[in-house]
Short mmCIF file of C-alpha atoms in Angstrom, two decimals:
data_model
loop_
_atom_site.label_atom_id
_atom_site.label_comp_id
_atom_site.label_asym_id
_atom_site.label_seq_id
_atom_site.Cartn_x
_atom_site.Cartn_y
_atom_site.Cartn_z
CA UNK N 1 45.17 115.03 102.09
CA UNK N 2 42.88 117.63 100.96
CA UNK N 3 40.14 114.87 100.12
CA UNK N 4 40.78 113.79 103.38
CA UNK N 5 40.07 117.48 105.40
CA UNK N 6 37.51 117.19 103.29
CA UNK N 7 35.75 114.12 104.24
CA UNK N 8 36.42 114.93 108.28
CA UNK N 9 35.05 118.67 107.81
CA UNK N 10 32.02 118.38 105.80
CA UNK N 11 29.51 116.45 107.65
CA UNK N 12 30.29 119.07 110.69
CA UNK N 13 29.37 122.14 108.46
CA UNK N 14 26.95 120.41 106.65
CA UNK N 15 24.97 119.60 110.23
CA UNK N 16 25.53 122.98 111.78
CA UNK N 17 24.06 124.72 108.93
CA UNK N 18 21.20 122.57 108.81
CA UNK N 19 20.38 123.38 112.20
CA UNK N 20 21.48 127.24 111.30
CA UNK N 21 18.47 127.54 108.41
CA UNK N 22 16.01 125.36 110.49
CA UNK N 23 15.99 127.90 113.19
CA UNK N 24 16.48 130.88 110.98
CA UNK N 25 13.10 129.25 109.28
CA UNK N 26 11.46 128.04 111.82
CA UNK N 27 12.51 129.65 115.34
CA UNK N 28 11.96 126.14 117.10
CA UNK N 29 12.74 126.20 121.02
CA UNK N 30 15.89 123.87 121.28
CA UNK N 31 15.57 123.97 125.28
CA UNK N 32 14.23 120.82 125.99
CA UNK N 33 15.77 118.97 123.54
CA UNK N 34 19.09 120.44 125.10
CA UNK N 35 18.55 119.68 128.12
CA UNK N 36 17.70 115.67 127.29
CA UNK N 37 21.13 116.06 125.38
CA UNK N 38 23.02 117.80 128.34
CA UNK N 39 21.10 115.84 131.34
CA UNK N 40 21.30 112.34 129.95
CA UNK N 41 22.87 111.70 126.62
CA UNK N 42 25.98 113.17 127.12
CA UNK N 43 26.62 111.53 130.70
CA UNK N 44 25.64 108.19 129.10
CA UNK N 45 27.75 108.93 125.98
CA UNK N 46 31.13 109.25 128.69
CA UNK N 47 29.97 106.34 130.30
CA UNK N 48 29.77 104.02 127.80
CA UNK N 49 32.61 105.43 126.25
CA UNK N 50 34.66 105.10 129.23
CA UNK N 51 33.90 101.63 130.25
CA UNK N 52 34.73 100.11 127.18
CA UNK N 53 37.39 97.94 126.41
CA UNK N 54 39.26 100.38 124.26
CA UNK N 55 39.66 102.94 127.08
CA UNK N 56 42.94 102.24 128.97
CA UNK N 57 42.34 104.48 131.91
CA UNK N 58 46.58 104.21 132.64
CA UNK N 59 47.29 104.90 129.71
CA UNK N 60 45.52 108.10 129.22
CA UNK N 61 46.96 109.13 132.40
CA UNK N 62 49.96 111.12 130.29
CA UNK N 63 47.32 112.91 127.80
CA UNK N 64 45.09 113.71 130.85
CA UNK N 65 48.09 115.75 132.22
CA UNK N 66 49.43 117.08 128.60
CA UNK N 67 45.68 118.23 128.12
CA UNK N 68 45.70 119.66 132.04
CA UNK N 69 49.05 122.01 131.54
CA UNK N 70 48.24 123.37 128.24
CA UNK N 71 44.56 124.75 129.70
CA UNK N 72 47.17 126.61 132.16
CA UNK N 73 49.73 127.54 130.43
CA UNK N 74 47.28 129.08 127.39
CA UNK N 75 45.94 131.18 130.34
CA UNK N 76 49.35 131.69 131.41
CA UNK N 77 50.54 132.68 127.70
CA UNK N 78 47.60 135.06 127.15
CA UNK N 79 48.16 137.29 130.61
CA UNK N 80 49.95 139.75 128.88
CA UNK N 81 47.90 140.18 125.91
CA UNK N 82 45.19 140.13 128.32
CA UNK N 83 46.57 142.92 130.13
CA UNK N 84 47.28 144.74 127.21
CA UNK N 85 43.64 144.40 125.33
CA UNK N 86 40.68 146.45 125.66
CA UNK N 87 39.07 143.30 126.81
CA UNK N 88 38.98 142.38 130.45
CA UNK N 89 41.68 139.62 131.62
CA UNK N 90 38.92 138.26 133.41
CA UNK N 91 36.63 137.99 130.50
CA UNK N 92 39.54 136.92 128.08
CA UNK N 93 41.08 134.05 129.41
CA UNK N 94 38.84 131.93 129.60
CA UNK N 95 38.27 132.06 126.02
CA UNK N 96 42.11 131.44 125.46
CA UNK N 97 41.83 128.80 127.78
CA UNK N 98 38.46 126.28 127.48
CA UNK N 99 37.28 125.47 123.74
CA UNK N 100 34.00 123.72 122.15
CA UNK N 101 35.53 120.57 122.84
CA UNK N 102 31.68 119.16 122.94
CA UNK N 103 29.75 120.19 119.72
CA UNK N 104 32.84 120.65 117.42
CA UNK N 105 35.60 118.52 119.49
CA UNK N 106 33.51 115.23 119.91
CA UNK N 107 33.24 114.84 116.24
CA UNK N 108 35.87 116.20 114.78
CA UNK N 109 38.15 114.03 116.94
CA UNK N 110 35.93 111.08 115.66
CA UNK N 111 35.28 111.97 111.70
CA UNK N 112 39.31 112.60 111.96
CA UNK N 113 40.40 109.43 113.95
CA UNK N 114 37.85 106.65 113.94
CA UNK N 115 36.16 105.03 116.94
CA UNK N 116 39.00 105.15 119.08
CA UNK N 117 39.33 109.01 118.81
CA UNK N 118 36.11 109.23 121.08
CA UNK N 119 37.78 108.02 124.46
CA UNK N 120 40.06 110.73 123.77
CA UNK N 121 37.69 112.99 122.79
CA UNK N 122 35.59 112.01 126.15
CA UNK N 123 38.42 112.82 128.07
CA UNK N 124 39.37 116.49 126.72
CA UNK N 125 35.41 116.91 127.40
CA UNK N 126 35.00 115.66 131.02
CA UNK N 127 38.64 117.41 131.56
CA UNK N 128 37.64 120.89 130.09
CA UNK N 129 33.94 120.60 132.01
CA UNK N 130 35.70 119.97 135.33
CA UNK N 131 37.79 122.85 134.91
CA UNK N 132 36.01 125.28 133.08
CA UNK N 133 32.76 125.12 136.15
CA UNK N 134 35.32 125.57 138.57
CA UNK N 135 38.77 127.47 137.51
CA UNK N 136 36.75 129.47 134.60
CA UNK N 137 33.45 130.26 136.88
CA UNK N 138 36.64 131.34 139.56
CA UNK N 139 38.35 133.57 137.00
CA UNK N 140 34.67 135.69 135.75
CA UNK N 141 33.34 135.83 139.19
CA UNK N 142 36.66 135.86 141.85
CA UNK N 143 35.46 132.43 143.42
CA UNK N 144 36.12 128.99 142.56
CA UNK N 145 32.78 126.98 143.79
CA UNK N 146 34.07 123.28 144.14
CA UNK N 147 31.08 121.95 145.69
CA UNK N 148 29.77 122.19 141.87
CA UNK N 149 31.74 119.26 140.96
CA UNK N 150 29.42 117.11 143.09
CA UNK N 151 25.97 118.77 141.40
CA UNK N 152 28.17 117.79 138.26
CA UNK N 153 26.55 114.08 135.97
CA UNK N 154 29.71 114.39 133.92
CA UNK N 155 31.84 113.79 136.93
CA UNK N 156 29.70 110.67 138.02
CA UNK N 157 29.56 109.77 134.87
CA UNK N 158 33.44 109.10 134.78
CA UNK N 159 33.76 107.94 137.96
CA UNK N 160 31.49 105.33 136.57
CA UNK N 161 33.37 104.75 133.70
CA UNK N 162 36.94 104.47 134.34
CA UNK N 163 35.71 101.97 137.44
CA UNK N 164 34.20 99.96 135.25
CA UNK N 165 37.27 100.01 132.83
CA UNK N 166 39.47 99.44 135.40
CA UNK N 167 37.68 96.62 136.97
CA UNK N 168 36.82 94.80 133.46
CA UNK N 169 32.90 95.17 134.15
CA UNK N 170 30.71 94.87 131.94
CA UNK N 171 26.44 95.76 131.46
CA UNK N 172 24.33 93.11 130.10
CA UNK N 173 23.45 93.28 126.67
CA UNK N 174 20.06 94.51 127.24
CA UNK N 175 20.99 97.43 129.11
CA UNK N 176 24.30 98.36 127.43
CA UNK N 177 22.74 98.32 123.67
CA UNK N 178 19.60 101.03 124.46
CA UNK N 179 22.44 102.95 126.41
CA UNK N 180 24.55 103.19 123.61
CA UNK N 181 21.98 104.11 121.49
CA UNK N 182 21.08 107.08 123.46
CA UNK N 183 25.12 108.21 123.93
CA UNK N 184 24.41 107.59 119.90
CA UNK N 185 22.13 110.60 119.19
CA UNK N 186 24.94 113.26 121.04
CA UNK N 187 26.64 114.28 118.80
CA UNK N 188 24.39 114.84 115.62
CA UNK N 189 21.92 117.15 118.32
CA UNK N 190 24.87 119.25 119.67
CA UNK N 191 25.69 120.08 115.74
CA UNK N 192 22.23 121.17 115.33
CA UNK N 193 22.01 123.32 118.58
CA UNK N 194 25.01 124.33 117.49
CA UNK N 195 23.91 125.75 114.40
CA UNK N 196 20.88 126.73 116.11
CA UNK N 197 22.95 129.29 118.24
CA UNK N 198 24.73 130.73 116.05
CA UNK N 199 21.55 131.99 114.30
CA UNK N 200 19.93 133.83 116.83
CA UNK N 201 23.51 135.39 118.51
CA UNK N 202 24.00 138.47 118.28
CA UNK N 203 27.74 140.10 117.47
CA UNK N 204 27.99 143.59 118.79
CA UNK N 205 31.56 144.16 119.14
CA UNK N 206 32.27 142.21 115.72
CA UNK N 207 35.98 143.97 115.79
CA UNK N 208 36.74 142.57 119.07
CA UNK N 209 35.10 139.32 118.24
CA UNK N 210 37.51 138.80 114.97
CA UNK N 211 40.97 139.81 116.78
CA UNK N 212 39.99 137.55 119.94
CA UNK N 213 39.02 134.43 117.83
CA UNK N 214 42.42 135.05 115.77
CA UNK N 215 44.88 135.79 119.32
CA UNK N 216 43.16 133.08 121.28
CA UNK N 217 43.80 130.15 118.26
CA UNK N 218 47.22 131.49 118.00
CA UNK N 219 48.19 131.35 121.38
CA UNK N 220 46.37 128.11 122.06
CA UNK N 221 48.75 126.59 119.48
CA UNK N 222 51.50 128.23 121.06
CA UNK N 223 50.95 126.43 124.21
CA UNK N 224 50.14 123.36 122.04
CA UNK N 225 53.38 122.45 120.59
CA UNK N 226 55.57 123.87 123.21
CA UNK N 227 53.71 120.82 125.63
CA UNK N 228 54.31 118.32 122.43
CA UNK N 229 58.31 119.62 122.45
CA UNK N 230 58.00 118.19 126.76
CA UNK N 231 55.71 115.44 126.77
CA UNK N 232 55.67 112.87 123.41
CA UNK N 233 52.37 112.04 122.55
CA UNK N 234 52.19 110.40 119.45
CA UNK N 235 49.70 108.98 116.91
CA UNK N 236 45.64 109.94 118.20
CA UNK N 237 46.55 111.34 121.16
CA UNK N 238 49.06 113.87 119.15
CA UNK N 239 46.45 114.78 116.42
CA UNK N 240 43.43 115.35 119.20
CA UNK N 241 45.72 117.38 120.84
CA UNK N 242 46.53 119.69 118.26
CA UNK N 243 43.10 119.35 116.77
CA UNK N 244 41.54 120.56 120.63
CA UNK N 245 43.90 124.37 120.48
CA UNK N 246 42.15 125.07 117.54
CA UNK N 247 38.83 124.46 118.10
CA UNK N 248 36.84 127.63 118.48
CA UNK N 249 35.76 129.26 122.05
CA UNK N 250 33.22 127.22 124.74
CA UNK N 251 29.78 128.80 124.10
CA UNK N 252 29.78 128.17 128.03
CA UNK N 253 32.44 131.34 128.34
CA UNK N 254 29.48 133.44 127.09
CA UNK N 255 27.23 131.96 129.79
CA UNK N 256 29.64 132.40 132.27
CA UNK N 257 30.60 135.87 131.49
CA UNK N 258 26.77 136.33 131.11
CA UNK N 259 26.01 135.17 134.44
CA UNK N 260 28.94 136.71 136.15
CA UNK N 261 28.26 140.14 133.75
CA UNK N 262 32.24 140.33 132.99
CA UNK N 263 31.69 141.84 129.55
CA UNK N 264 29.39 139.45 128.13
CA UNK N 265 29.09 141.23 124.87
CA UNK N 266 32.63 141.13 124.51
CA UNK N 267 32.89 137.36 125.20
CA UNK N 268 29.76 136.53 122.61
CA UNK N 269 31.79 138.48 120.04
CA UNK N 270 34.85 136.50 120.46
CA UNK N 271 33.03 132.89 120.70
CA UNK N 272 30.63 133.86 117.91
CA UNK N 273 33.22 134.92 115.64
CA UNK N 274 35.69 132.06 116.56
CA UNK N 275 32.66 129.27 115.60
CA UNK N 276 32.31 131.29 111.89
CA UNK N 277 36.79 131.37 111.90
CA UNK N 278 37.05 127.67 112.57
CA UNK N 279 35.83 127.22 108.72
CA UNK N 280 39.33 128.08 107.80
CA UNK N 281 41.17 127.47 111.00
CA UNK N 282 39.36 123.67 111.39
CA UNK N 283 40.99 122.23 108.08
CA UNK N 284 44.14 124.04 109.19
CA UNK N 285 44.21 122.36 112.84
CA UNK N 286 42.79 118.92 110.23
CA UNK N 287 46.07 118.89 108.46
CA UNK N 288 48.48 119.73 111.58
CA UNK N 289 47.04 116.78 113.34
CA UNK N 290 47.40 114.14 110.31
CA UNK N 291 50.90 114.96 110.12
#
């Protein structure tokens, strides 16, 4: 088992810290190369992960839900503590509620499960995007902007997808293979922007930071099992589910809180200091899920 953690959590460090000492050496400027990733590699990745013939879009109907209630209910479960913290509640629960399910969840689900964790994995990402642009932007600034959804590739993107699942359609060769290439390059660049970000973030309220990335992981798992003790997923489904309440914060609650100014500071702390915790809480949430 150990081997095993090891295997799955390696190549994730391993990539992050490359792009961690690049930048630290270098100071490149990852914004274009982000936004190629963001714009049209990770719409193409959903797509073509969608539409293929291992997505059942029926069948995913149950973890779509599961994944739905325990986003609420973690938000639900960390009112009070919320309340009670020195941190806004408007600040804090979206960090309880939305993780990285992108540049840590995408291949961690895969290095853990094999090519048919990544419909899964596409899922919890087009899922928590949805959400977190219109229920998280609604919590930081008092407003929940729907009309973002339709400004939204991801959401096209699926559409897309499941239709083409659902209707057994398929691209010709030609165009499928360079599209798959491109969805290809995702998830090695979002490691390395990953790593990238964490080297020029700044922790100001490290104390803050450490206790948030320690209560939010604990209540996410909270919510976790008691949805597994309701609804029975089993086998991938099961493990990605555990594997997605304890992945660290969504860098996008820092540029929501940023953007919004609901204690920004605050929120980099906690999502900062959650990426640098999931070292020890990743091969934890690793051997949960392979149970």
């Amino acid at each position: 088992m150990l081997v095993q953690i090891l295997e799955i959590t390696i190549p994730i460090f391993l990539i992050v810290s490359i792009g961690f000492f690049y930048s630290k050496a270098v100071k490149p400027d990852f914004s274009d190369a982000n936004r190629l990733t963001i714009d049209i590699a990770l719409p193409i990745l959903i797509f073509t992960s969608l539409s293929s013939r291992d997505f059942d879009p029926a069948g995913a109907l149950l973890f779509t839900a599961a994944a739905t209630l325990h986003i609420l209910l973690s938000g639900l479960i960390a009112l009070p503590f919320a309340r009670a913290s020195s941190t806004e509640w408007r600040a804090f629960l979206p960090c309880v509620m939305f993780t990285n399910v992108g540049p840590v969840g995408i291949p961690l689900i895969v290095l853990a499960f094999g090519p048919q964790g990544l419909p899964i994995a596409v899922v919890l990402l087009v899922l928590s995007n949805i959400l977190h642009f219109t229920l998280g932007a609604g919590l930081m600034s008092g407003r929940i902007e729907w009309r973002t959804l339709f400004a939204n590739p991801l959401v096209w993107a699926t559409v897309l997808g499941v239709s083409f699942a659902q209707f057994d359609l398929q691209l010709p060769v030609w165009l499928d293979t360079p599209l798959l290439m491109i969805g290809n390059i995702l998830v090695p660049m979002m490691l390395l922007s990953l790593g990238a970000r964490l080297s020029t973030s700044q922790v100001k309220d490290a104390g803050v930071g450490v206790k948030g990335a320690i209560l939010t992981t604990g209540l996410r798992l909270i919510a976790c099992y008691s949805i597994l003790f309701v609804i029975p997923l089993d086998g991938v489904e099961r493990g990605a589910f555990i594997l997605y309440a304890c992945m660290p914060s969504a860098v996008f609650n820092y540029m929501l809180a940023d953007k919004y100014q609901t204690e920004p500071n605050k929120v980099a702390s906690m999502v900062v200091m959650g990426h640098f915790a999931s070292i020890a809480v990743l091969p934890l949430g690793i051997w949960l899920a392979l149970q």
